[in-house]
Amino acid sequence: NAGVTQTPKFQVLKTGQSMTLQCAQDMNHNSMYWYRQDPGMGLRLIYYSASEGTTDKGEVPNGYNVSRLNKREFSLRLESAAPSQTSVYFCASSEGVAASYEQYFGPGTRLTVT
Amino acid sequence: AQTVTQSQPEMSVQEAETVTLSCTYDTSESDYYLFWYKQPPSRQMILVIRQEAYKQQNATENRFSVNFQKAAKSFSLKISDSQLGDAAMYFCAYGRDSNYQLIWGAGTKLIIKP
């Protein structure tokens, strides 16, 4: 099992450019998440998808959109990148959204916006 | 609002010795979960140990154990017989089944001295 995979691993964008971060899981999990990690801070939830066909905003959704393409895939789109979006982005999945379910994380994407 | 505080930005320990990482949290709820996640240099988050608040017994996973003090809202992680592979960032997180969002601390960087 690959678990949770993310592409790309690294990306450099210019301000105003757009891009999509891809995430896929092979554990048949219902719920998927996008987080960002900034220096000196814990993870912050951007968006989550409780189940296929649903998406909801997390703590810091501004400037992002998501698509739950199917049960396996959950993508994060930056329509017009800003330097404040320079961060490491993690995708995670779990059987359900309840805290009792363990979240499994991908390896992250380091994004730099210049 | 719930918060999670890790007051030690960095800790170091000699290989084979024991180290304790601190975490405090603030909540008015009685039913919740607490987690310790490890993030090695590879960046991928891995669950180390979790504690259900309704359980009085402290969770243990091999060399990792917690000291859960519910009244004091304290949740420390003890690593016994530290190994070089334990070097990583360690994050404390709080969650509830009724709320999709985990609340994360800022992390503690653990350095293992050979």
PDB file of C-alpha atoms in Angstrom:
ATOM      1  CA  ASN A   1       0.000   0.000   0.000  1.00  0.00           C
ATOM      2  CA  ALA A   2       1.278   3.466  -0.897  1.00  0.00           C
ATOM      3  CA  GLY A   3      -0.966   5.096   1.736  1.00  0.00           C
ATOM      4  CA  VAL A   4      -1.387   8.802   0.983  1.00  0.00           C
ATOM      5  CA  THR A   5       0.514  10.217  -1.966  1.00  0.00           C
ATOM      6  CA  GLN A   6       0.941  13.848  -2.948  1.00  0.00           C
ATOM      7  CA  THR A   7       2.249  15.527  -6.062  1.00  0.00           C
ATOM      8  CA  PRO A   8       4.334  17.527  -6.581  1.00  0.00           C
ATOM      9  CA  LYS A   9       6.850  17.383  -3.719  1.00  0.00           C
ATOM     10  CA  PHE A  10       8.203  20.858  -4.437  1.00  0.00           C
ATOM     11  CA  GLN A  11       6.852  23.797  -6.396  1.00  0.00           C
ATOM     12  CA  VAL A  12       7.871  27.394  -6.985  1.00  0.00           C
ATOM     13  CA  LEU A  13       5.239  29.814  -8.260  1.00  0.00           C
ATOM     14  CA  LYS A  14       5.218  33.473  -9.124  1.00  0.00           C
ATOM     15  CA  THR A  15       2.610  35.699  -7.526  1.00  0.00           C
ATOM     16  CA  GLY A  16      -0.652  35.407  -9.432  1.00  0.00           C
ATOM     17  CA  GLN A  17       0.023  31.999 -10.936  1.00  0.00           C
ATOM     18  CA  SER A  18      -2.311  29.100 -10.294  1.00  0.00           C
ATOM     19  CA  MET A  19      -1.682  25.477  -9.524  1.00  0.00           C
ATOM     20  CA  THR A  20      -3.346  22.325  -8.241  1.00  0.00           C
ATOM     21  CA  LEU A  21      -1.915  20.049  -5.581  1.00  0.00           C
ATOM     22  CA  GLN A  22      -2.937  16.454  -6.026  1.00  0.00           C
ATOM     23  CA  CYS A  23      -3.621  13.912  -3.292  1.00  0.00           C
ATOM     24  CA  ALA A  24      -4.649  10.279  -3.491  1.00  0.00           C
ATOM     25  CA  GLN A  25      -5.166   7.549  -0.900  1.00  0.00           C
ATOM     26  CA  ASP A  26      -5.479   3.811  -1.362  1.00  0.00           C
ATOM     27  CA  MET A  27      -6.868   2.900   2.055  1.00  0.00           C
ATOM     28  CA  ASN A  28     -10.548   3.243   1.087  1.00  0.00           C
ATOM     29  CA  HIS A  29     -10.920   6.072   3.578  1.00  0.00           C
ATOM     30  CA  ASN A  30     -14.042   8.190   3.601  1.00  0.00           C
ATOM     31  CA  SER A  31     -12.549  11.450   4.854  1.00  0.00           C
ATOM     32  CA  MET A  32      -9.732  13.549   3.484  1.00  0.00           C
ATOM     33  CA  TYR A  33      -8.066  16.781   4.605  1.00  0.00           C
ATOM     34  CA  TRP A  34      -5.764  19.542   3.444  1.00  0.00           C
ATOM     35  CA  TYR A  35      -3.501  21.250   5.986  1.00  0.00           C
ATOM     36  CA  ARG A  36      -0.812  23.869   5.797  1.00  0.00           C
ATOM     37  CA  GLN A  37       2.219  23.975   8.060  1.00  0.00           C
ATOM     38  CA  ASP A  38       4.090  27.196   8.729  1.00  0.00           C
ATOM     39  CA  PRO A  39       7.256  27.635  10.831  1.00  0.00           C
ATOM     40  CA  GLY A  40       6.577  27.837  14.555  1.00  0.00           C
ATOM     41  CA  MET A  41       2.953  26.827  14.148  1.00  0.00           C
ATOM     42  CA  GLY A  42       1.000  23.638  14.260  1.00  0.00           C
ATOM     43  CA  LEU A  43      -0.955  22.328  11.332  1.00  0.00           C
ATOM     44  CA  ARG A  44      -3.925  24.400  10.245  1.00  0.00           C
ATOM     45  CA  LEU A  45      -6.847  22.866   8.410  1.00  0.00           C
ATOM     46  CA  ILE A  46      -7.666  24.438   5.052  1.00  0.00           C
ATOM     47  CA  TYR A  47     -10.501  22.233   3.803  1.00  0.00           C
ATOM     48  CA  TYR A  48     -11.797  18.786   4.499  1.00  0.00           C
ATOM     49  CA  SER A  49     -14.079  16.278   2.851  1.00  0.00           C
ATOM     50  CA  ALA A  50     -16.074  14.139   5.237  1.00  0.00           C
ATOM     51  CA  SER A  51     -17.124  11.767   2.466  1.00  0.00           C
ATOM     52  CA  GLU A  52     -17.153  11.522  -1.300  1.00  0.00           C
ATOM     53  CA  GLY A  53     -19.170  14.372  -2.762  1.00  0.00           C
ATOM     54  CA  THR A  54     -18.849  16.730   0.199  1.00  0.00           C
ATOM     55  CA  THR A  55     -16.316  19.422   1.050  1.00  0.00           C
ATOM     56  CA  ASP A  56     -16.222  21.975   3.856  1.00  0.00           C
ATOM     57  CA  LYS A  57     -14.070  24.870   4.947  1.00  0.00           C
ATOM     58  CA  GLY A  58     -11.582  24.533   7.725  1.00  0.00           C
ATOM     59  CA  GLU A  59      -9.757  27.154   9.723  1.00  0.00           C
ATOM     60  CA  VAL A  60      -7.930  28.943   6.862  1.00  0.00           C
ATOM     61  CA  PRO A  61      -9.824  28.433   3.549  1.00  0.00           C
ATOM     62  CA  ASN A  62      -9.312  31.854   1.954  1.00  0.00           C
ATOM     63  CA  GLY A  63      -7.426  31.704  -1.344  1.00  0.00           C
ATOM     64  CA  TYR A  64      -8.008  27.986  -1.842  1.00  0.00           C
ATOM     65  CA  ASN A  65     -10.506  25.697  -3.509  1.00  0.00           C
ATOM     66  CA  VAL A  66     -10.829  21.934  -3.335  1.00  0.00           C
ATOM     67  CA  SER A  67     -12.336  19.113  -5.334  1.00  0.00           C
ATOM     68  CA  ARG A  68     -13.150  15.644  -4.086  1.00  0.00           C
ATOM     69  CA  LEU A  69     -12.806  13.961  -7.457  1.00  0.00           C
ATOM     70  CA  ASN A  70     -13.768  10.506  -6.195  1.00  0.00           C
ATOM     71  CA  LYS A  71     -13.264   8.506  -3.028  1.00  0.00           C
ATOM     72  CA  ARG A  72      -9.521   8.244  -3.623  1.00  0.00           C
ATOM     73  CA  GLU A  73      -8.590  11.749  -4.746  1.00  0.00           C
ATOM     74  CA  PHE A  74      -8.798  15.191  -3.157  1.00  0.00           C
ATOM     75  CA  SER A  75      -7.150  18.150  -4.863  1.00  0.00           C
ATOM     76  CA  LEU A  76      -6.291  21.628  -3.606  1.00  0.00           C
ATOM     77  CA  ARG A  77      -6.222  24.566  -6.018  1.00  0.00           C
ATOM     78  CA  LEU A  78      -4.605  27.941  -5.631  1.00  0.00           C
ATOM     79  CA  GLU A  79      -6.265  30.228  -8.174  1.00  0.00           C
ATOM     80  CA  SER A  80      -3.959  33.231  -7.758  1.00  0.00           C
ATOM     81  CA  ALA A  81      -0.964  32.434  -5.575  1.00  0.00           C
ATOM     82  CA  ALA A  82       0.255  34.967  -3.028  1.00  0.00           C
ATOM     83  CA  PRO A  83       3.517  35.027  -1.019  1.00  0.00           C
ATOM     84  CA  SER A  84       1.430  34.398   2.136  1.00  0.00           C
ATOM     85  CA  GLN A  85       0.643  30.979   0.711  1.00  0.00           C
ATOM     86  CA  THR A  86       4.282  29.925   0.913  1.00  0.00           C
ATOM     87  CA  SER A  87       4.042  26.888   3.157  1.00  0.00           C
ATOM     88  CA  VAL A  88       4.240  23.115   3.360  1.00  0.00           C
ATOM     89  CA  TYR A  89       0.951  21.498   2.427  1.00  0.00           C
ATOM     90  CA  PHE A  90      -0.156  18.135   3.769  1.00  0.00           C
ATOM     91  CA  CYS A  91      -2.956  15.910   2.688  1.00  0.00           C
ATOM     92  CA  ALA A  92      -4.375  13.385   5.131  1.00  0.00           C
ATOM     93  CA  SER A  93      -7.083  10.763   5.164  1.00  0.00           C
ATOM     94  CA  SER A  94      -9.059   8.820   7.771  1.00  0.00           C
ATOM     95  CA  GLU A  95     -11.959   6.402   7.960  1.00  0.00           C
ATOM     96  CA  GLY A  96     -14.196   9.177   9.266  1.00  0.00           C
ATOM     97  CA  VAL A  97     -14.039  12.757  10.498  1.00  0.00           C
ATOM     98  CA  ALA A  98     -14.397  11.865  14.150  1.00  0.00           C
ATOM     99  CA  ALA A  99     -11.262  12.461  16.190  1.00  0.00           C
ATOM    100  CA  SER A 100     -11.223   8.807  17.227  1.00  0.00           C
ATOM    101  CA  TYR A 101     -10.155   7.903  13.700  1.00  0.00           C
ATOM    102  CA  GLU A 102      -6.425   8.073  13.056  1.00  0.00           C
ATOM    103  CA  GLN A 103      -5.357  10.453  10.322  1.00  0.00           C
ATOM    104  CA  TYR A 104      -2.766   9.235   7.843  1.00  0.00           C
ATOM    105  CA  PHE A 105      -0.589  11.848   6.215  1.00  0.00           C
ATOM    106  CA  GLY A 106       1.122  12.249   2.886  1.00  0.00           C
ATOM    107  CA  PRO A 107       4.742  13.397   2.554  1.00  0.00           C
ATOM    108  CA  GLY A 108       3.823  17.031   1.930  1.00  0.00           C
ATOM    109  CA  THR A 109       4.372  19.598  -0.812  1.00  0.00           C
ATOM    110  CA  ARG A 110       6.740  22.494  -0.189  1.00  0.00           C
ATOM    111  CA  LEU A 111       5.357  25.498  -2.042  1.00  0.00           C
ATOM    112  CA  THR A 112       7.217  28.766  -2.466  1.00  0.00           C
ATOM    113  CA  VAL A 113       5.476  31.801  -3.942  1.00  0.00           C
ATOM    114  CA  THR A 114       7.792  34.607  -5.047  1.00  0.00           C
TER     115      THR A 114
ATOM    116  CA  ALA B   1     -11.902  27.952  22.072  1.00  0.00           C
ATOM    117  CA  GLN B   2      -9.630  24.999  22.525  1.00  0.00           C
ATOM    118  CA  THR B   3      -5.896  25.610  22.430  1.00  0.00           C
ATOM    119  CA  VAL B   4      -2.848  23.371  22.612  1.00  0.00           C
ATOM    120  CA  THR B   5       0.457  24.669  23.959  1.00  0.00           C
ATOM    121  CA  GLN B   6       3.870  23.076  23.671  1.00  0.00           C
ATOM    122  CA  SER B   7       6.177  25.259  25.729  1.00  0.00           C
ATOM    123  CA  GLN B   8       9.453  23.606  24.692  1.00  0.00           C
ATOM    124  CA  PRO B   9      10.498  24.633  21.155  1.00  0.00           C
ATOM    125  CA  GLU B  10      13.506  22.328  21.353  1.00  0.00           C
ATOM    126  CA  MET B  11      14.750  19.525  23.596  1.00  0.00           C
ATOM    127  CA  SER B  12      17.893  17.437  23.475  1.00  0.00           C
ATOM    128  CA  VAL B  13      18.718  14.125  25.086  1.00  0.00           C
ATOM    129  CA  GLN B  14      21.604  11.707  25.129  1.00  0.00           C
ATOM    130  CA  GLU B  15      21.058   8.491  23.249  1.00  0.00           C
ATOM    131  CA  ALA B  16      19.637   5.736  25.502  1.00  0.00           C
ATOM    132  CA  GLU B  17      18.345   8.229  28.079  1.00  0.00           C
ATOM    133  CA  THR B  18      14.777   9.274  28.822  1.00  0.00           C
ATOM    134  CA  VAL B  19      13.148  12.530  27.757  1.00  0.00           C
ATOM    135  CA  THR B  20       9.765  14.066  28.468  1.00  0.00           C
ATOM    136  CA  LEU B  21       7.990  16.461  26.133  1.00  0.00           C
ATOM    137  CA  SER B  22       5.302  18.725  27.570  1.00  0.00           C
ATOM    138  CA  CYS B  23       1.869  19.613  26.266  1.00  0.00           C
ATOM    139  CA  THR B  24      -0.958  21.518  27.888  1.00  0.00           C
ATOM    140  CA  TYR B  25      -4.374  22.191  26.464  1.00  0.00           C
ATOM    141  CA  ASP B  26      -7.406  24.229  27.254  1.00  0.00           C
ATOM    142  CA  THR B  27     -10.920  22.873  26.926  1.00  0.00           C
ATOM    143  CA  SER B  28     -14.202  22.930  28.760  1.00  0.00           C
ATOM    144  CA  GLU B  29     -15.190  19.545  27.370  1.00  0.00           C
ATOM    145  CA  SER B  30     -14.938  16.280  29.259  1.00  0.00           C
ATOM    146  CA  ASP B  31     -14.851  13.858  26.340  1.00  0.00           C
ATOM    147  CA  TYR B  32     -11.977  14.233  23.883  1.00  0.00           C
ATOM    148  CA  TYR B  33      -8.838  12.666  22.453  1.00  0.00           C
ATOM    149  CA  LEU B  34      -5.204  13.674  22.684  1.00  0.00           C
ATOM    150  CA  PHE B  35      -2.470  12.691  20.278  1.00  0.00           C
ATOM    151  CA  TRP B  36       1.270  12.818  19.838  1.00  0.00           C
ATOM    152  CA  TYR B  37       2.481  12.866  16.240  1.00  0.00           C
ATOM    153  CA  LYS B  38       6.079  12.561  15.077  1.00  0.00           C
ATOM    154  CA  GLN B  39       7.407  14.395  12.040  1.00  0.00           C
ATOM    155  CA  PRO B  40      10.881  13.169  11.023  1.00  0.00           C
ATOM    156  CA  PRO B  41      13.045  15.050   8.509  1.00  0.00           C
ATOM    157  CA  SER B  42      11.184  13.223   5.745  1.00  0.00           C
ATOM    158  CA  ARG B  43       8.209  15.448   6.770  1.00  0.00           C
ATOM    159  CA  GLN B  44       5.612  12.689   6.912  1.00  0.00           C
ATOM    160  CA  MET B  45       3.488  12.868  10.074  1.00  0.00           C
ATOM    161  CA  ILE B  46       3.188   9.609  11.969  1.00  0.00           C
ATOM    162  CA  LEU B  47       0.895   8.923  14.906  1.00  0.00           C
ATOM    163  CA  VAL B  48       2.951   7.943  17.957  1.00  0.00           C
ATOM    164  CA  ILE B  49       0.322   7.516  20.636  1.00  0.00           C
ATOM    165  CA  ARG B  50      -3.178   8.607  21.528  1.00  0.00           C
ATOM    166  CA  GLN B  51      -5.192   8.929  24.721  1.00  0.00           C
ATOM    167  CA  GLU B  52      -8.934   8.902  25.213  1.00  0.00           C
ATOM    168  CA  ALA B  53      -9.911  11.367  27.931  1.00  0.00           C
ATOM    169  CA  TYR B  54     -12.391   8.965  29.508  1.00  0.00           C
ATOM    170  CA  LYS B  55      -9.623   6.443  30.172  1.00  0.00           C
ATOM    171  CA  GLN B  56      -7.718   6.951  33.408  1.00  0.00           C
ATOM    172  CA  GLN B  57      -4.945   4.604  32.386  1.00  0.00           C
ATOM    173  CA  ASN B  58      -2.055   6.260  30.589  1.00  0.00           C
ATOM    174  CA  ALA B  59      -1.463   5.028  27.045  1.00  0.00           C
ATOM    175  CA  THR B  60       1.756   3.159  26.256  1.00  0.00           C
ATOM    176  CA  GLU B  61       3.332   2.109  22.964  1.00  0.00           C
ATOM    177  CA  ASN B  62       6.639   0.315  23.422  1.00  0.00           C
ATOM    178  CA  ARG B  63       9.190   2.988  24.466  1.00  0.00           C
ATOM    179  CA  PHE B  64       6.580   5.770  24.299  1.00  0.00           C
ATOM    180  CA  SER B  65       4.217   6.541  27.142  1.00  0.00           C
ATOM    181  CA  VAL B  66       2.121   9.473  28.234  1.00  0.00           C
ATOM    182  CA  ASN B  67       1.373  11.132  31.530  1.00  0.00           C
ATOM    183  CA  PHE B  68      -2.223  12.289  31.187  1.00  0.00           C
ATOM    184  CA  GLN B  69      -3.361  14.645  33.942  1.00  0.00           C
ATOM    185  CA  LYS B  70      -6.964  15.513  33.070  1.00  0.00           C
ATOM    186  CA  ALA B  71      -7.587  17.973  35.892  1.00  0.00           C
ATOM    187  CA  ALA B  72      -4.364  19.815  35.121  1.00  0.00           C
ATOM    188  CA  LYS B  73      -5.026  19.568  31.358  1.00  0.00           C
ATOM    189  CA  SER B  74      -1.559  18.221  30.819  1.00  0.00           C
ATOM    190  CA  PHE B  75      -0.465  15.522  28.368  1.00  0.00           C
ATOM    191  CA  SER B  76       3.269  14.833  28.349  1.00  0.00           C
ATOM    192  CA  LEU B  77       5.124  12.290  26.225  1.00  0.00           C
ATOM    193  CA  LYS B  78       7.910  10.203  27.722  1.00  0.00           C
ATOM    194  CA  ILE B  79      10.401   8.533  25.425  1.00  0.00           C
ATOM    195  CA  SER B  80      12.515   5.882  27.117  1.00  0.00           C
ATOM    196  CA  ASP B  81      15.832   4.538  25.827  1.00  0.00           C
ATOM    197  CA  SER B  82      16.035   7.309  23.216  1.00  0.00           C
ATOM    198  CA  GLN B  83      17.315   6.256  19.819  1.00  0.00           C
ATOM    199  CA  LEU B  84      18.814   8.256  16.971  1.00  0.00           C
ATOM    200  CA  GLY B  85      15.706   7.508  14.924  1.00  0.00           C
ATOM    201  CA  ASP B  86      13.585   9.370  17.487  1.00  0.00           C
ATOM    202  CA  ALA B  87      15.024  12.686  16.322  1.00  0.00           C
ATOM    203  CA  ALA B  88      12.077  14.613  14.881  1.00  0.00           C
ATOM    204  CA  MET B  89       9.502  17.292  15.505  1.00  0.00           C
ATOM    205  CA  TYR B  90       6.810  16.130  17.899  1.00  0.00           C
ATOM    206  CA  PHE B  91       3.337  17.622  17.780  1.00  0.00           C
ATOM    207  CA  CYS B  92       0.605  17.386  20.363  1.00  0.00           C
ATOM    208  CA  ALA B  93      -2.990  17.538  19.089  1.00  0.00           C
ATOM    209  CA  TYR B  94      -6.488  17.630  20.569  1.00  0.00           C
ATOM    210  CA  GLY B  95      -9.728  16.460  18.992  1.00  0.00           C
ATOM    211  CA  ARG B  96     -13.333  15.594  19.673  1.00  0.00           C
ATOM    212  CA  ASP B  97     -15.583  13.172  17.831  1.00  0.00           C
ATOM    213  CA  SER B  98     -18.235  15.857  17.398  1.00  0.00           C
ATOM    214  CA  ASN B  99     -15.795  18.265  15.737  1.00  0.00           C
ATOM    215  CA  TYR B 100     -13.921  17.522  12.521  1.00  0.00           C
ATOM    216  CA  GLN B 101     -10.924  19.677  13.402  1.00  0.00           C
ATOM    217  CA  LEU B 102      -7.823  18.637  15.292  1.00  0.00           C
ATOM    218  CA  ILE B 103      -6.168  21.460  17.234  1.00  0.00           C
ATOM    219  CA  TRP B 104      -2.385  21.297  16.992  1.00  0.00           C
ATOM    220  CA  GLY B 105       0.439  22.581  19.141  1.00  0.00           C
ATOM    221  CA  ALA B 106       3.419  24.376  17.579  1.00  0.00           C
ATOM    222  CA  GLY B 107       5.733  21.403  18.031  1.00  0.00           C
ATOM    223  CA  THR B 108       8.897  20.461  19.899  1.00  0.00           C
ATOM    224  CA  LYS B 109      12.093  19.649  18.049  1.00  0.00           C
ATOM    225  CA  LEU B 110      13.802  16.659  19.661  1.00  0.00           C
ATOM    226  CA  ILE B 111      17.544  16.260  19.166  1.00  0.00           C
ATOM    227  CA  ILE B 112      19.243  12.982  20.048  1.00  0.00           C
ATOM    228  CA  LYS B 113      22.939  13.236  20.922  1.00  0.00           C
ATOM    229  CA  PRO B 114      24.982  10.133  20.097  1.00  0.00           C
TER     230      PRO B 114
END
